[in-house]
Structures are given as C-alpha cells and as structure tokens.
Tab-separated table of C-alpha atoms and ligand atoms in Angstrom:
chain	number	residue	atom	x	y	z
A	1	MET	CA	0.000	0.000	0.000
A	2	THR	CA	1.228	3.579	-0.713
A	3	ARG	CA	2.237	5.539	2.340
A	4	PRO	CA	-0.485	7.855	3.643
A	5	LEU	CA	-0.382	11.461	2.473
A	6	THR	CA	1.162	13.742	5.088
A	7	PHE	CA	-0.828	16.923	5.660
A	8	ALA	CA	1.033	19.748	7.440
A	9	ILE	CA	-1.084	21.987	9.660
A	10	PRO	CA	0.236	25.117	11.393
A	11	LYS	CA	0.084	25.612	15.140
A	12	GLY	CA	-1.303	28.880	16.380
A	13	ARG	CA	-4.179	31.080	15.351
A	14	ILE	CA	-4.970	29.567	11.940
A	15	LEU	CA	-5.614	26.188	13.529
A	16	ASP	CA	-9.016	27.094	14.989
A	17	GLU	CA	-10.236	28.280	11.606
A	18	ALA	CA	-8.575	25.450	9.693
A	19	LEU	CA	-10.239	22.619	11.648
A	20	PRO	CA	-13.813	23.287	10.421
A	21	LEU	CA	-12.464	23.513	6.855
A	22	LEU	CA	-10.622	20.215	7.231
A	23	SER	CA	-13.816	18.700	8.537
A	24	ARG	CA	-15.828	20.036	5.593
A	25	ALA	CA	-13.193	18.554	3.293
A	26	GLY	CA	-13.774	15.173	4.971
A	27	ILE	CA	-10.738	15.002	7.298
A	28	GLU	CA	-11.190	14.522	11.042
A	29	PRO	CA	-8.033	14.260	13.164
A	30	GLU	CA	-7.888	11.597	15.868
A	31	ALA	CA	-8.916	12.724	19.382
A	32	GLU	CA	-5.314	13.117	20.583
A	33	PHE	CA	-4.806	15.987	18.119
A	34	HIS	CA	-7.111	18.126	20.278
A	35	ASP	CA	-5.361	17.205	23.539
A	36	LYS	CA	-3.211	20.243	24.404
A	37	LYS	CA	-1.083	18.134	26.754
A	38	SER	CA	-0.154	15.610	24.084
A	39	ARG	CA	3.475	15.792	22.922
A	40	ALA	CA	2.738	13.827	19.760
A	41	LEU	CA	3.482	15.647	16.485
A	42	ARG	CA	1.987	13.216	14.017
A	43	PHE	CA	-1.639	12.148	14.087
A	44	ALA	CA	-3.932	9.725	12.325
A	45	THR	CA	-7.220	10.888	10.826
A	46	ASN	CA	-10.562	9.256	9.990
A	47	ARG	CA	-8.984	8.544	6.590
A	48	PRO	CA	-6.382	5.784	6.513
A	49	ASP	CA	-4.731	7.497	3.524
A	50	VAL	CA	-4.173	10.844	5.309
A	51	SER	CA	-2.068	11.618	8.390
A	52	ILE	CA	-1.483	15.036	9.929
A	53	ILE	CA	1.619	16.737	11.307
A	54	ARG	CA	1.358	19.867	13.444
A	55	VAL	CA	4.301	22.246	12.967
A	56	ARG	CA	5.152	25.959	12.988
A	57	ALA	CA	3.773	27.944	10.046
A	58	PHE	CA	7.172	28.539	8.414
A	59	ASP	CA	7.955	24.842	8.768
A	60	VAL	CA	4.705	23.872	6.982
A	61	ALA	CA	6.156	25.493	3.843
A	62	THR	CA	9.526	23.780	4.346
A	63	PHE	CA	8.043	20.304	4.862
A	64	VAL	CA	5.811	20.658	1.797
A	65	ALA	CA	8.460	22.278	-0.438
A	66	HIS	CA	10.818	19.377	0.241
A	67	GLY	CA	8.123	16.779	-0.279
A	68	ALA	CA	8.346	15.504	3.320
A	69	ALA	CA	4.674	16.469	3.530
A	70	GLN	CA	2.659	16.489	0.314
A	71	ILE	CA	-0.006	19.021	1.274
A	72	GLY	CA	-0.459	21.734	3.888
A	73	ILE	CA	-2.126	24.903	5.067
A	74	VAL	CA	-0.119	28.099	5.510
A	75	GLY	CA	-0.482	31.881	5.277
A	76	SER	CA	0.258	33.629	1.996
A	77	ASP	CA	2.899	35.626	3.938
A	78	VAL	CA	4.942	32.449	4.358
A	79	VAL	CA	4.395	31.365	0.733
A	80	GLU	CA	5.649	34.775	-0.458
A	81	GLU	CA	8.547	34.988	1.979
A	82	PHE	CA	10.033	31.682	0.818
A	83	SER	CA	8.856	31.715	-2.812
A	84	TYR	CA	9.794	28.039	-3.129
A	85	SER	CA	9.345	26.924	-6.736
A	86	GLU	CA	8.198	23.506	-5.504
A	87	LEU	CA	5.116	24.955	-3.798
A	88	TYR	CA	1.821	25.089	-5.640
A	89	ALA	CA	-0.874	27.137	-3.874
A	90	PRO	CA	-4.114	26.283	-5.678
A	91	VAL	CA	-6.748	27.392	-3.151
A	92	ASP	CA	-7.223	30.593	-1.162
A	93	LEU	CA	-8.873	29.213	1.973
A	94	ASN	CA	-10.359	32.574	2.973
A	95	ILE	CA	-9.264	32.140	6.611
A	96	GLY	CA	-6.413	33.594	8.681
A	97	HIS	CA	-6.942	37.088	7.360
A	98	CYS	CA	-4.390	39.646	8.509
A	99	ARG	CA	-1.789	41.963	6.976
A	100	LEU	CA	1.951	42.380	6.879
A	101	SER	CA	2.756	45.923	7.935
A	102	VAL	CA	5.509	48.347	8.775
A	103	ALA	CA	5.241	49.825	12.264
A	104	GLU	CA	7.266	52.285	14.272
A	105	PRO	CA	7.076	54.167	17.557
A	106	THR	CA	4.545	56.961	17.648
A	107	GLY	CA	6.301	60.189	16.592
A	108	LEU	CA	9.085	58.618	14.531
A	109	ALA	CA	7.367	59.745	11.340
A	110	ASP	CA	8.789	63.208	11.971
A	111	GLU	CA	12.339	62.212	10.982
A	112	ASP	CA	13.566	63.228	7.525
A	113	GLN	CA	12.770	60.096	5.535
A	114	ALA	CA	13.887	61.719	2.274
A	115	ALA	CA	17.458	61.953	3.593
A	116	MET	CA	17.621	58.246	4.493
A	117	SER	CA	19.264	55.573	2.360
A	118	HIS	CA	19.208	52.779	4.879
A	119	VAL	CA	16.794	51.434	7.487
A	120	ARG	CA	17.174	48.849	10.213
A	121	VAL	CA	14.119	46.644	10.667
A	122	ALA	CA	13.310	43.801	13.069
A	123	THR	CA	11.256	41.128	11.321
A	124	LYS	CA	10.527	37.476	10.722
A	125	TYR	CA	10.225	38.368	7.009
A	126	PRO	CA	13.650	39.564	5.751
A	127	HIS	CA	12.931	38.738	2.106
A	128	LEU	CA	9.603	40.603	1.901
A	129	THR	CA	11.010	43.469	3.969
A	130	ARG	CA	14.062	43.964	1.735
A	131	ARG	CA	11.861	43.752	-1.358
A	132	TYR	CA	9.482	46.372	0.039
A	133	TYR	CA	12.268	48.845	0.879
A	134	GLU	CA	14.191	48.178	-2.341
A	135	ALA	CA	11.103	49.231	-4.293
A	136	ARG	CA	11.362	52.533	-2.411
A	137	GLY	CA	15.082	52.985	-3.072
A	138	LEU	CA	16.087	52.107	0.473
A	139	GLN	CA	18.371	49.390	1.714
A	140	ALA	CA	16.925	47.434	4.638
A	141	GLU	CA	19.175	45.870	7.211
A	142	CYS	CA	16.976	43.163	8.708
A	143	VAL	CA	17.377	41.847	12.230
A	144	LYS	CA	15.740	38.421	12.168
A	145	LEU	CA	13.441	37.653	15.085
A	146	ASN	CA	11.018	34.766	15.418
A	147	GLY	CA	8.399	36.520	17.539
A	148	ALA	CA	7.772	39.495	19.823
A	149	MET	CA	9.038	41.907	17.143
A	150	GLU	CA	7.088	44.647	18.931
A	151	LEU	CA	9.771	44.754	21.648
A	152	ALA	CA	12.541	45.763	19.248
A	153	PRO	CA	11.956	49.555	19.040
A	154	SER	CA	11.654	50.152	22.795
A	155	LEU	CA	14.815	48.142	23.467
A	156	GLY	CA	16.841	49.869	20.751
A	157	LEU	CA	17.207	46.854	18.467
A	158	SER	CA	15.655	48.664	15.517
A	159	ARG	CA	13.424	51.688	15.013
A	160	ARG	CA	10.998	49.882	12.758
A	161	ILE	CA	9.404	46.473	12.596
A	162	VAL	CA	7.672	44.518	9.847
A	163	ASP	CA	5.164	42.086	11.316
A	164	LEU	CA	1.683	40.628	11.063
A	165	VAL	CA	-1.160	42.824	12.228
A	166	SER	CA	-4.663	41.576	12.856
A	167	SER	CA	-6.616	43.640	15.389
A	168	GLY	CA	-3.730	46.077	15.974
A	169	ALA	CA	-3.891	45.427	19.728
A	170	THR	CA	-0.279	44.212	20.011
A	171	LEU	CA	1.077	47.318	18.265
A	172	LYS	CA	-1.009	49.599	20.455
A	173	ALA	CA	0.017	47.849	23.658
A	174	ASN	CA	3.654	48.423	22.721
A	175	GLY	CA	3.410	52.088	21.703
A	176	LEU	CA	3.717	51.454	17.964
A	177	VAL	CA	1.755	52.767	14.970
A	178	GLU	CA	1.189	51.040	11.645
A	179	THR	CA	2.659	53.237	8.895
A	180	ASP	CA	2.190	51.098	5.789
A	181	VAL	CA	0.590	47.827	4.704
A	182	ILE	CA	2.950	45.638	2.669
A	183	MET	CA	0.426	42.924	1.815
A	184	GLN	CA	-2.962	41.506	2.750
A	185	ILE	CA	-2.747	37.891	3.869
A	186	SER	CA	-4.983	34.832	3.941
A	187	ALA	CA	-4.276	31.127	4.401
A	188	ARG	CA	-3.610	28.950	1.340
A	189	LEU	CA	-3.782	25.263	0.624
A	190	ILE	CA	-0.298	24.329	-0.594
A	191	VAL	CA	0.785	21.200	-2.444
A	192	ASN	CA	4.214	19.865	-3.397
A	193	ARG	CA	4.380	20.136	-7.203
A	194	ALA	CA	6.182	16.841	-7.800
A	195	ALA	CA	3.797	14.984	-5.488
A	196	TYR	CA	0.852	16.637	-7.227
A	197	LYS	CA	1.986	15.031	-10.491
A	198	MET	CA	2.984	11.656	-9.084
A	199	ARG	CA	0.092	11.224	-6.645
A	200	SER	CA	-2.574	13.185	-8.501
A	201	ALA	CA	-5.178	10.433	-8.030
A	202	GLU	CA	-5.001	11.107	-4.276
A	203	LEU	CA	-4.175	14.823	-4.239
A	204	SER	CA	-6.513	16.205	-6.919
A	205	PRO	CA	-9.701	15.043	-5.144
A	206	LEU	CA	-8.348	16.482	-1.901
A	207	VAL	CA	-7.674	19.859	-3.530
A	208	GLU	CA	-11.180	19.781	-5.023
A	209	ALA	CA	-12.641	18.920	-1.613
A	210	PHE	CA	-11.021	22.057	-0.167
A	211	ARG	CA	-12.250	24.178	-3.075
A	212	ALA	CA	-15.752	22.927	-2.357
A	213	ALA	CA	-15.299	23.429	1.400
A	214	VAL	CA	-14.332	27.081	0.852
A	215	GLY	CA	-17.162	27.517	-1.609
A	216	VAL	CA	-15.106	28.834	-4.513
A	217	LYS	CA	-14.941	27.508	-8.028
A	218	ASP	CA	-11.440	28.633	-8.866
A	219	ALA	CA	-8.721	30.470	-6.963
A	220	ALA	CA	-5.180	30.874	-8.258
B	301	LIG	C1	1.023	37.739	15.744
B	301	LIG	C2	1.921	38.862	15.267
B	301	LIG	C3	1.645	39.980	16.224
B	301	LIG	C4	0.208	39.735	16.625
B	301	LIG	C5	-0.704	40.699	15.905
B	301	LIG	O1	1.650	37.028	16.735
B	301	LIG	O2	3.268	38.466	15.216
B	301	LIG	O3	2.504	39.922	17.333
B	301	LIG	O4	-0.138	38.399	16.240
B	301	LIG	O5	-2.064	40.508	16.241
B	301	LIG	P1	-2.986	41.719	16.707
B	301	LIG	O6	-2.826	42.817	15.696
B	301	LIG	O7	-4.373	41.142	16.724
B	301	LIG	O8	-2.535	42.145	18.064
B	301	LIG	P2	0.991	35.709	17.365
B	301	LIG	O9	0.167	36.080	18.540
B	301	LIG	O10	0.277	34.934	16.307
B	301	LIG	O11	2.227	34.908	17.891
B	301	LIG	P3	3.734	34.757	17.350
B	301	LIG	O12	4.471	35.948	17.886
B	301	LIG	O13	4.179	33.474	17.934
B	301	LIG	O14	3.695	34.745	15.847
C-alpha cells in the first residue's frame, strides 16, 4: 500500500479556523490531536490514507516544499517569503486574514525620511522586507526575530518592525503605529508540485474537496 499522504497543519491562530475547513473537506483528526497536553506531532485521521503533522507555520512550507509532507495549510505571507518553486498554492482558503505591515514608535514619522538611504528593521520576514524597501530605493538591514518583534523599538534593536497585524492590539500595547501595509494575507492550501503530479489520483480530489469546502470555483 502507498504511504499515507502527510498533511502539514500550522500551530497557532490559523488552527481554529482550519479545523472546520478540514472537517468540511472530509478530514477529522484523531482525538489526541485536540489534547493540548499531548506531545505527539503526528496524528492519524478518519482517513487511513491521510495523516497530519502539526508544525510551525514557516515549517509547513519547508516540509511541503521538500516533499516531506505532500499538502499543507499556511499563510500567503509564508508562501511569499520563501517563494519556493516547488510549492503550488491552488486554493485561497479565505481564513487567517491579517496583513503584513511596517510599524514604528509613535512620533518617529517626523524624521527626515527623504534623507535616508538605509533602514534597520526587526522582522521574521527579511525577504519581503528587503523587497518592500528596495522598491522605495532604500536598503533594509533586517534583524531576524522569530516573535515578539514589537519589543525591538523600545529596546533599541531597531526603530521599525515589519510584522503581522490583525486587530492592531499588540502594536497599540507596545506604543507602535502602523505606517504602511505591505500585503494583505490569507491562508492557502499548498501542495508539493512533484507529489501533485505523481500522486494526482489522491491529491486532486483532496484539492477539489477544499475548493468545495471554501465555496469557490477557482482560486489561483
Ligand atoms: C502575531 C503577530 C503579532 C500579533 C498581531 O503574533 O506576530 O505579534 O499576532 O495581532 P494583533 O494585531 O491582533 O494584536 P501571534 O500572537 O500569532 O504569535 P507569534 O508571535 O508566535 O507569531
């Protein structure tokens, strides 16, 4: 028998919205998946041909790009940051809506931005950040953080941050203002391109099930 498909699901906020979609697409994780105390990382589902792994969002893209998982759910921020050629993102899942934004301490906007050629930015998204500033003729020196970017300005690590914003509460609580939106984000179904060709009999119906679950005919 072929090995079950491995479906990579991100931990964190998307998970709560992703579970009803998975269910509508016909996939129900085993009970242990919902047990917060469980240290297991790989889970069976109601379908013998599909197992689930639960990993960090950035790692969903890495597992799927390398073919270690064949299919996954991840934000379009992560898809864009990596721009792996092996990732195919056929369905916009219309969940996990947020934006990638530039933020800075209140009042910083007064400095002479026209005279600047270089900015220092704390972010989990160095590629998207450099691309954004390059388009504005500025060189961005990115300080890579994996979370809590909002601390960077008050501790002198960088004046600006580029991070995800949803309600804006985290920025506000840390004395920061959003100065520009780099991109709007939603979660995508991603598939490994090689697997999609070689295991299309299994993966195509799954992709179609997600399209139907989201209620869209076609999303590129
Ligand atoms: C994200 C993001 C911000 C926050 C924004 O972090 O990095 O810190 O949410 O949300 P808000 O605008 O509604 O306040 P998350 O809580 O997902 O955790 P993380 O730092 O582990 O990514």
